[in-house]
XYZ file of C-alpha atoms in Angstrom:
473
model
C 12.917 0.204 55.802
C 9.390 1.599 55.858
C 7.259 1.559 52.699
C 5.143 4.335 51.278
C 1.508 3.288 51.261
C -1.372 4.881 49.397
C -4.766 5.658 50.922
C -7.788 5.552 48.630
C -10.022 6.979 51.338
C -7.934 10.083 51.989
C -9.836 13.278 51.287
C -8.279 15.792 48.913
C -9.012 18.930 46.962
C -9.166 17.980 43.265
C -9.928 20.344 40.383
C -13.607 20.370 39.511
C -12.965 20.390 35.754
C -11.310 17.564 33.819
C -9.673 20.225 31.645
C -7.506 21.174 34.606
C -5.898 17.714 34.522
C -4.641 18.140 30.940
C -1.558 20.333 30.588
C -1.557 23.150 28.047
C 1.250 21.454 26.119
C -0.264 17.962 26.250
C -0.236 16.445 22.711
C -3.912 15.502 23.006
C -4.788 19.198 22.693
C -3.150 19.278 19.236
C -5.297 16.365 18.061
C -8.388 18.097 19.409
C -7.504 21.341 17.612
C -6.697 19.457 14.398
C -10.108 17.789 14.170
C -11.881 21.016 15.140
C -10.135 22.725 12.190
C -11.368 20.136 9.658
C -14.064 20.961 7.110
C -16.637 18.288 7.949
C -18.857 19.230 5.039
C -15.959 18.527 2.651
C -15.397 15.222 4.445
C -19.011 14.289 3.815
C -19.920 14.062 7.516
C -23.263 15.591 8.490
C -23.205 17.781 11.623
C -26.950 18.446 11.774
C -27.928 18.967 15.430
C -31.640 19.016 14.540
C -31.873 15.622 12.855
C -34.823 13.422 13.777
C -34.339 10.308 15.882
C -32.415 9.335 18.999
C -29.301 11.460 19.634
C -26.081 10.085 18.157
C -22.572 10.511 19.479
C -20.957 13.737 18.293
C -19.258 12.918 14.924
C -16.378 15.241 15.839
C -15.749 13.391 19.097
C -15.818 10.034 17.293
C -13.322 11.247 14.685
C -11.055 12.651 17.414
C -11.129 9.249 19.103
C -10.036 7.440 15.925
C -7.350 9.927 14.851
C -5.824 10.062 18.341
C -6.064 6.304 18.868
C -4.448 5.444 15.535
C -1.656 7.943 16.219
C -0.631 5.908 19.253
C -1.261 2.447 17.819
C -4.638 1.942 19.532
C -6.825 0.733 16.645
C -9.055 -2.022 18.014
C -12.591 -0.806 18.756
C -12.556 -2.765 22.039
C -9.277 -1.153 23.109
C -10.621 2.277 22.186
C -13.706 1.566 24.315
C -11.422 0.700 27.242
C -9.420 3.913 26.757
C -12.473 6.199 26.993
C -13.198 4.641 30.390
C -9.706 4.603 31.893
C -7.328 6.929 30.005
C -7.511 10.572 31.073
C -6.365 11.916 27.679
C -9.061 9.974 25.842
C -11.703 10.951 28.402
C -10.797 14.631 27.983
C -10.670 14.364 24.187
C -14.207 12.993 23.811
C -15.629 15.096 26.642
C -16.466 12.143 28.864
C -18.490 10.271 26.235
C -18.474 6.481 26.592
C -19.245 4.907 23.180
C -19.078 1.105 23.187
C -16.947 -0.894 20.766
C -19.864 -1.603 18.421
C -20.588 2.115 18.047
C -16.910 2.871 17.391
C -16.623 0.063 14.834
C -19.815 1.137 13.060
C -18.675 4.771 12.850
C -15.371 3.687 11.333
C -17.073 1.292 8.907
C -19.609 3.856 7.678
C -17.128 6.745 7.244
C -14.316 5.101 5.258
C -14.281 7.759 2.546
C -14.153 10.568 5.111
C -11.334 8.921 7.068
C -9.248 8.708 3.910
C -9.960 12.374 3.096
C -8.642 13.540 6.497
C -5.097 13.234 5.134
C -5.848 15.587 2.229
C -7.104 18.241 4.636
C -4.008 17.811 6.813
C -1.895 18.491 3.695
C -3.859 21.692 2.985
C -3.227 22.805 6.581
C 0.495 22.113 6.185
C 0.553 24.143 2.970
C -1.034 27.128 4.723
C 1.475 26.829 7.566
C 4.423 26.639 5.159
C 5.384 23.140 6.312
C 4.933 21.593 2.852
C 6.304 22.944 -0.426
C 5.475 20.228 -2.949
C 8.608 20.809 -5.025
C 10.289 17.424 -4.537
C 8.289 14.289 -3.756
C 9.525 10.874 -2.594
C 7.566 7.643 -3.088
C 7.695 4.396 -1.136
C 5.591 1.293 -0.642
C 5.306 -1.536 1.869
C 3.292 -4.741 2.198
C 0.730 -4.803 5.005
C -1.283 -7.927 5.770
C -5.022 -7.874 5.265
C -7.732 -9.190 7.573
C -7.911 -12.457 5.632
C -6.110 -15.797 5.653
C -3.868 -16.820 2.768
C -5.619 -20.215 2.963
C -8.667 -18.545 1.439
C -6.701 -17.256 -1.562
C -7.410 -19.110 -4.794
C -5.364 -19.157 -7.996
C -6.108 -20.725 -11.385
C -3.816 -23.627 -10.535
C -5.486 -24.269 -7.183
C -8.965 -24.156 -8.744
C -7.994 -26.646 -11.444
C -6.376 -28.933 -8.855
C -9.492 -28.808 -6.663
C -11.767 -29.499 -9.656
C -9.746 -32.631 -10.491
C -9.994 -33.808 -6.886
C -13.769 -33.237 -6.864
C -14.230 -35.131 -10.146
C -12.207 -38.056 -8.808
C -14.142 -38.072 -5.537
C -17.516 -37.865 -7.317
C -16.534 -40.792 -9.554
C -15.522 -42.804 -6.475
C -18.831 -42.003 -4.714
C -20.866 -43.020 -7.768
C -18.901 -46.284 -8.107
C -19.401 -47.067 -4.411
C -23.135 -46.305 -4.685
C -23.489 -48.664 -7.647
C -21.625 -51.406 -5.762
C -23.844 -51.035 -2.684
C -26.951 -50.955 -4.829
C -25.914 -54.136 -6.658
C -25.146 -55.873 -3.369
C -28.444 -54.572 -1.890
C -26.645 -53.488 1.271
C -27.936 -51.067 3.917
C -29.924 -47.989 2.865
C -28.027 -45.937 5.457
C -24.770 -46.200 3.547
C -26.442 -44.977 0.359
C -27.938 -41.979 2.191
C -24.510 -41.039 3.574
C -22.980 -41.264 0.095
C -25.784 -39.130 -1.349
C -25.082 -36.430 1.252
C -21.358 -36.536 0.474
C -22.105 -36.279 -3.247
C -24.300 -33.242 -2.609
C -21.500 -31.669 -0.555
C -19.005 -32.170 -3.405
C -21.469 -30.669 -5.901
C -21.814 -27.552 -3.732
C -18.023 -27.242 -3.514
C -17.731 -27.693 -7.285
C -20.213 -24.861 -7.885
C -18.241 -22.648 -5.488
C -14.942 -23.355 -7.265
C -16.569 -22.555 -10.629
C -17.775 -19.239 -9.201
C -14.249 -18.425 -7.990
C -12.831 -19.339 -11.405
C -15.262 -16.905 -13.014
C -14.014 -14.073 -10.817
C -10.317 -14.746 -11.363
C -8.355 -12.379 -13.556
C -5.833 -13.970 -15.903
C -2.820 -15.037 -13.874
C -4.327 -13.458 -10.756
C -5.680 -14.610 -7.423
C -8.871 -14.188 -5.413
C -9.347 -14.303 -1.664
C -12.842 -15.398 -0.675
C -12.702 -13.460 2.619
C -11.452 -10.176 1.159
C -11.954 -10.220 -2.601
C -9.984 -6.995 -3.147
C -6.744 -7.914 -1.391
C -3.669 -9.247 -3.160
C -1.395 -12.227 -2.614
C 2.139 -11.354 -1.501
C 5.282 -13.326 -0.768
C 7.863 -12.342 1.818
C 10.534 -13.863 4.055
C 7.717 -14.939 6.377
C 5.929 -16.768 3.538
C 2.843 -15.908 1.499
C 0.045 -13.783 2.896
C -3.019 -11.847 1.784
C -2.845 -8.079 2.059
C -2.331 -4.704 0.439
C 0.579 -2.686 -0.888
C 0.588 0.542 1.126
C 1.827 3.600 -0.789
C 2.945 7.008 0.497
C 4.225 10.159 -1.205
C 6.345 12.371 1.060
C 7.333 16.027 0.687
C 11.042 16.855 0.861
C 10.914 19.911 3.157
C 9.911 18.288 6.457
C 9.063 14.714 5.471
C 5.301 15.235 5.737
C 3.039 12.811 3.867
C 1.030 14.378 1.043
C -0.871 11.297 -0.159
C -1.403 7.652 0.756
C -3.006 4.664 -0.901
C -3.508 0.902 -0.588
C -3.403 -1.249 -3.732
C -3.609 -5.000 -4.366
C -0.683 -5.170 -6.815
C 2.274 -7.024 -5.343
C 4.943 -4.722 -6.767
C 5.379 -0.987 -7.345
C 6.048 -1.081 -11.101
C 2.675 0.340 -12.094
C 2.334 2.860 -9.261
C 4.675 5.767 -10.053
C 2.457 7.938 -12.266
C -0.728 7.128 -10.321
C 0.738 8.053 -6.938
C 2.513 11.205 -8.153
C -0.706 12.494 -9.726
C -2.665 11.784 -6.532
C -0.087 13.754 -4.572
C -0.266 16.650 -7.028
C -4.051 16.641 -6.738
C -3.776 16.906 -2.950
C -1.209 19.709 -3.264
C -3.167 21.550 -5.935
C -0.008 22.042 -7.988
C 2.534 20.162 -10.086
C 5.759 19.071 -8.424
C 9.205 19.749 -9.885
C 10.921 16.468 -8.993
C 9.663 12.955 -8.224
C 12.017 10.373 -6.713
C 11.637 6.652 -5.947
C 13.677 3.447 -5.772
C 14.152 0.911 -8.572
C 10.960 -0.905 -7.591
C 9.079 1.827 -9.484
C 11.310 1.577 -12.584
C 8.709 0.994 -15.280
C 9.727 3.123 -18.263
C 6.098 3.524 -19.346
C 5.115 4.835 -15.910
C 8.122 7.121 -15.557
C 7.560 8.555 -19.029
C 4.011 9.646 -18.094
C 5.449 11.983 -15.456
C 8.595 12.886 -17.392
C 6.668 14.283 -20.359
C 4.797 16.630 -18.009
C 8.061 18.431 -17.309
C 8.705 16.798 -13.920
C 12.263 15.650 -13.244
C 12.154 11.899 -12.601
C 14.882 10.420 -10.391
C 14.466 6.643 -10.402
C 17.292 4.158 -11.045
C 16.603 1.456 -13.615
C 16.775 -2.193 -12.594
C 20.207 -2.527 -14.194
C 21.460 0.584 -12.358
C 20.192 -0.779 -9.051
C 21.737 -4.210 -9.672
C 24.825 -4.812 -7.556
C 26.267 -7.516 -9.800
C 29.217 -6.441 -11.898
C 28.298 -6.200 -15.571
C 30.033 -8.709 -17.810
C 31.973 -7.774 -20.937
C 29.004 -8.759 -23.104
C 26.196 -7.178 -21.103
C 23.643 -5.280 -23.209
C 25.122 -2.020 -21.938
C 28.358 -2.923 -23.766
C 26.510 -2.890 -27.093
C 26.370 0.538 -28.772
C 23.225 1.628 -30.606
C 23.712 3.442 -33.946
C 20.749 5.776 -34.484
C 21.439 6.468 -38.142
C 21.739 2.839 -39.209
C 19.287 1.473 -36.596
C 21.696 -1.285 -35.571
C 23.546 -2.377 -32.438
C 27.339 -2.710 -32.565
C 28.727 -5.539 -30.437
C 32.025 -5.216 -28.484
C 33.771 -6.963 -31.408
C 32.447 -4.412 -33.909
C 29.801 -6.616 -35.570
C 26.316 -5.305 -36.397
C 23.051 -6.627 -34.947
C 20.149 -5.691 -37.221
C 16.426 -5.400 -36.577
C 14.781 -8.808 -36.951
C 11.373 -8.846 -35.248
C 8.976 -6.707 -33.265
C 7.409 -7.855 -30.019
C 4.646 -6.151 -28.040
C 6.895 -3.615 -26.324
C 10.307 -4.541 -27.697
C 12.261 -4.829 -30.937
C 14.672 -7.744 -31.340
C 18.094 -7.148 -32.915
C 20.147 -10.154 -34.028
C 23.556 -10.619 -35.613
C 23.316 -10.180 -39.380
C 25.018 -13.480 -40.220
C 24.853 -16.294 -37.674
C 28.205 -17.663 -38.840
C 29.786 -14.455 -37.575
C 28.887 -15.443 -34.005
C 29.718 -19.115 -34.473
C 33.232 -18.215 -35.658
C 33.777 -15.526 -32.987
C 36.398 -16.263 -30.323
C 33.846 -15.313 -27.659
C 31.127 -17.699 -28.837
C 29.945 -19.602 -25.771
C 30.643 -16.606 -23.528
C 28.664 -13.893 -25.285
C 25.948 -16.331 -26.442
C 25.383 -20.060 -26.845
C 22.543 -19.697 -29.351
C 23.170 -21.172 -32.794
C 21.171 -18.279 -34.245
C 23.704 -15.822 -32.871
C 23.520 -13.057 -30.257
C 20.231 -11.210 -29.825
C 19.550 -7.905 -28.050
C 16.093 -6.552 -27.232
C 15.408 -2.828 -27.424
C 12.366 -1.253 -25.786
C 10.144 0.850 -28.002
C 10.954 3.731 -25.661
C 14.557 2.695 -24.999
C 15.770 6.236 -25.670
C 13.547 7.453 -22.810
C 14.980 4.802 -20.502
C 18.550 5.742 -21.457
C 17.836 9.443 -20.934
C 16.315 8.772 -17.491
C 19.304 6.617 -16.578
C 21.613 9.461 -17.539
C 19.448 11.886 -15.549
C 19.696 9.627 -12.491
C 23.509 9.674 -12.738
C 23.699 13.479 -12.507
C 25.314 14.784 -9.309
C 22.255 16.906 -8.457
C 20.023 13.842 -8.847
C 22.293 11.760 -6.631
C 22.118 14.425 -3.915
C 18.316 14.232 -3.985
C 18.238 10.421 -4.164
C 20.378 10.161 -1.026
C 17.521 11.802 0.895
C 15.032 9.150 -0.212
C 15.555 6.702 2.660
C 15.404 9.467 5.254
C 12.204 10.955 3.820
C 10.218 8.151 2.192
C 10.991 5.179 4.429
C 10.548 6.954 7.776
C 6.701 6.911 7.774
C 6.459 3.142 7.279
C 9.224 2.571 9.802
C 7.195 4.550 12.357
C 3.892 2.888 11.444
C 5.231 -0.661 11.533
C 7.897 -0.479 14.217
C 6.680 2.194 16.650
C 2.931 1.676 16.275
C 3.171 -2.075 15.705
C 0.889 -2.070 12.667
C 1.373 -5.407 10.910
C -2.116 -5.884 9.476
C -5.204 -3.887 8.559
C -8.323 -4.415 10.652
C -10.864 -3.433 7.999
C -11.549 -5.571 4.945
C -11.762 -4.358 1.361
C -9.635 -1.758 -0.375
C -11.809 1.092 0.932
C -11.200 -0.142 4.484
C -7.439 -0.380 3.945
C -7.406 3.120 2.436
C -9.374 4.469 5.414
C -6.830 3.028 7.840
C -3.963 4.391 5.731
C -5.646 7.800 5.935
C -5.810 7.639 9.734
C -2.262 6.331 10.175
C -0.701 8.905 7.849
C -2.762 11.776 9.273
C -1.542 10.827 12.738
C 2.040 10.783 11.461
C 1.609 14.291 10.049
C 0.156 15.652 13.292
C 3.102 14.287 15.274
C 5.520 15.874 12.787
C 3.658 19.185 13.025
C 3.986 19.116 16.821
C 7.714 18.430 16.513
C 8.168 21.318 14.085
C 5.959 23.945 15.753
C 5.524 22.795 19.330
C 2.185 21.719 20.775
C 0.976 25.062 22.122
C 1.828 26.974 18.951
C 0.214 24.293 16.779
C -2.960 24.443 18.870
C -3.010 28.210 18.484
C -2.495 28.292 14.688
C -5.004 25.492 14.133
C -7.516 27.394 16.237
C -6.981 30.450 14.056
C -7.321 28.323 10.896
C -10.549 26.770 12.118
């Protein structure tokens, strides 16, 4: 069987313009139109054509390169440099410009704030196009590794352990020096010990500096001082907690963030308010999983008139509640006491920082109870803690159980978890390239903006999106 062979030397009639190679419905045209429609002054990017000095690469072309690259999982500055030489879509997008990897990396590094703000402008575009409503918002978070090794993460315990090792080593060096000096042995050995002692002193000063920068109970990575320390099935790693807030209508992202906290408990109010700021209006409903179930955080949004749909930790727990679980104890508002399943009263005994402790009135009551040893094993009797805002927690739990709330909560996985599934699975993003929180936020801005553009193309079609963005610009 004969093969088909190519011929590089064959003459042909090719279009004279590179634009003729890019179809009218090619997705790259949507990315081009999107960046052209951005307000660069609001982004803080100067477009002065008359500035003094050697000509720079067009800021618009550089931003197009980053937004388009991140949308397809091409984030490395070296890979982006390769694309503008060999990939027709990239060549068309930047108009044939050939920035090297250093130029690309420097542009990204010096425009972190602008890259983060691109998402906000994409949300405003979606609002004008009727693709975002802002009525119901869904929150989700995921851990993304930072550009730093966990080996460079220090905790209070590690610092104290290292200080003890240094002290022991210094004592050993001093003792060895005294022995050599007494024996009048070779000067070379003493010089080597002096150098080692100096090395340990430098390390000791460094550990003291790290200790000074440690927050109570926290950690500090010497490579990226703003990243957090997370644990997962793959072990511990340094990184950031990526946050997104998604609109219900079409699953478009309205805000994104990167924080160092390892859990989502303190993020609910902060992230909802950031989303509302981007939308320019207050939402009606905010929904998240039990990872956000901090009553203090939920109350901040609840008292603004927003319906909060978040299960409490006990509602999310799959274990069957025992007969003497706290939920089996009834609170009597008038008497300010808890009534146990056996009808005995637990009265207020002490106040903690955020809780009030209720204990059985007479300890003998518990000791004589037939369920002693099952309900409690304490000789002081059964104790129940009540949050200062327990009534808020109970009301939110009841609100979560409503049928209308359950209908909304069922949409959460579909809406809130899709963006991170796309970013991690489809784009292969497992770690940030830029260091520092500002760098992580900039990359989150690019990744989420790219997600929104792809969704907009799906909803409107490429050619229509290009047209409406051209009209908006």
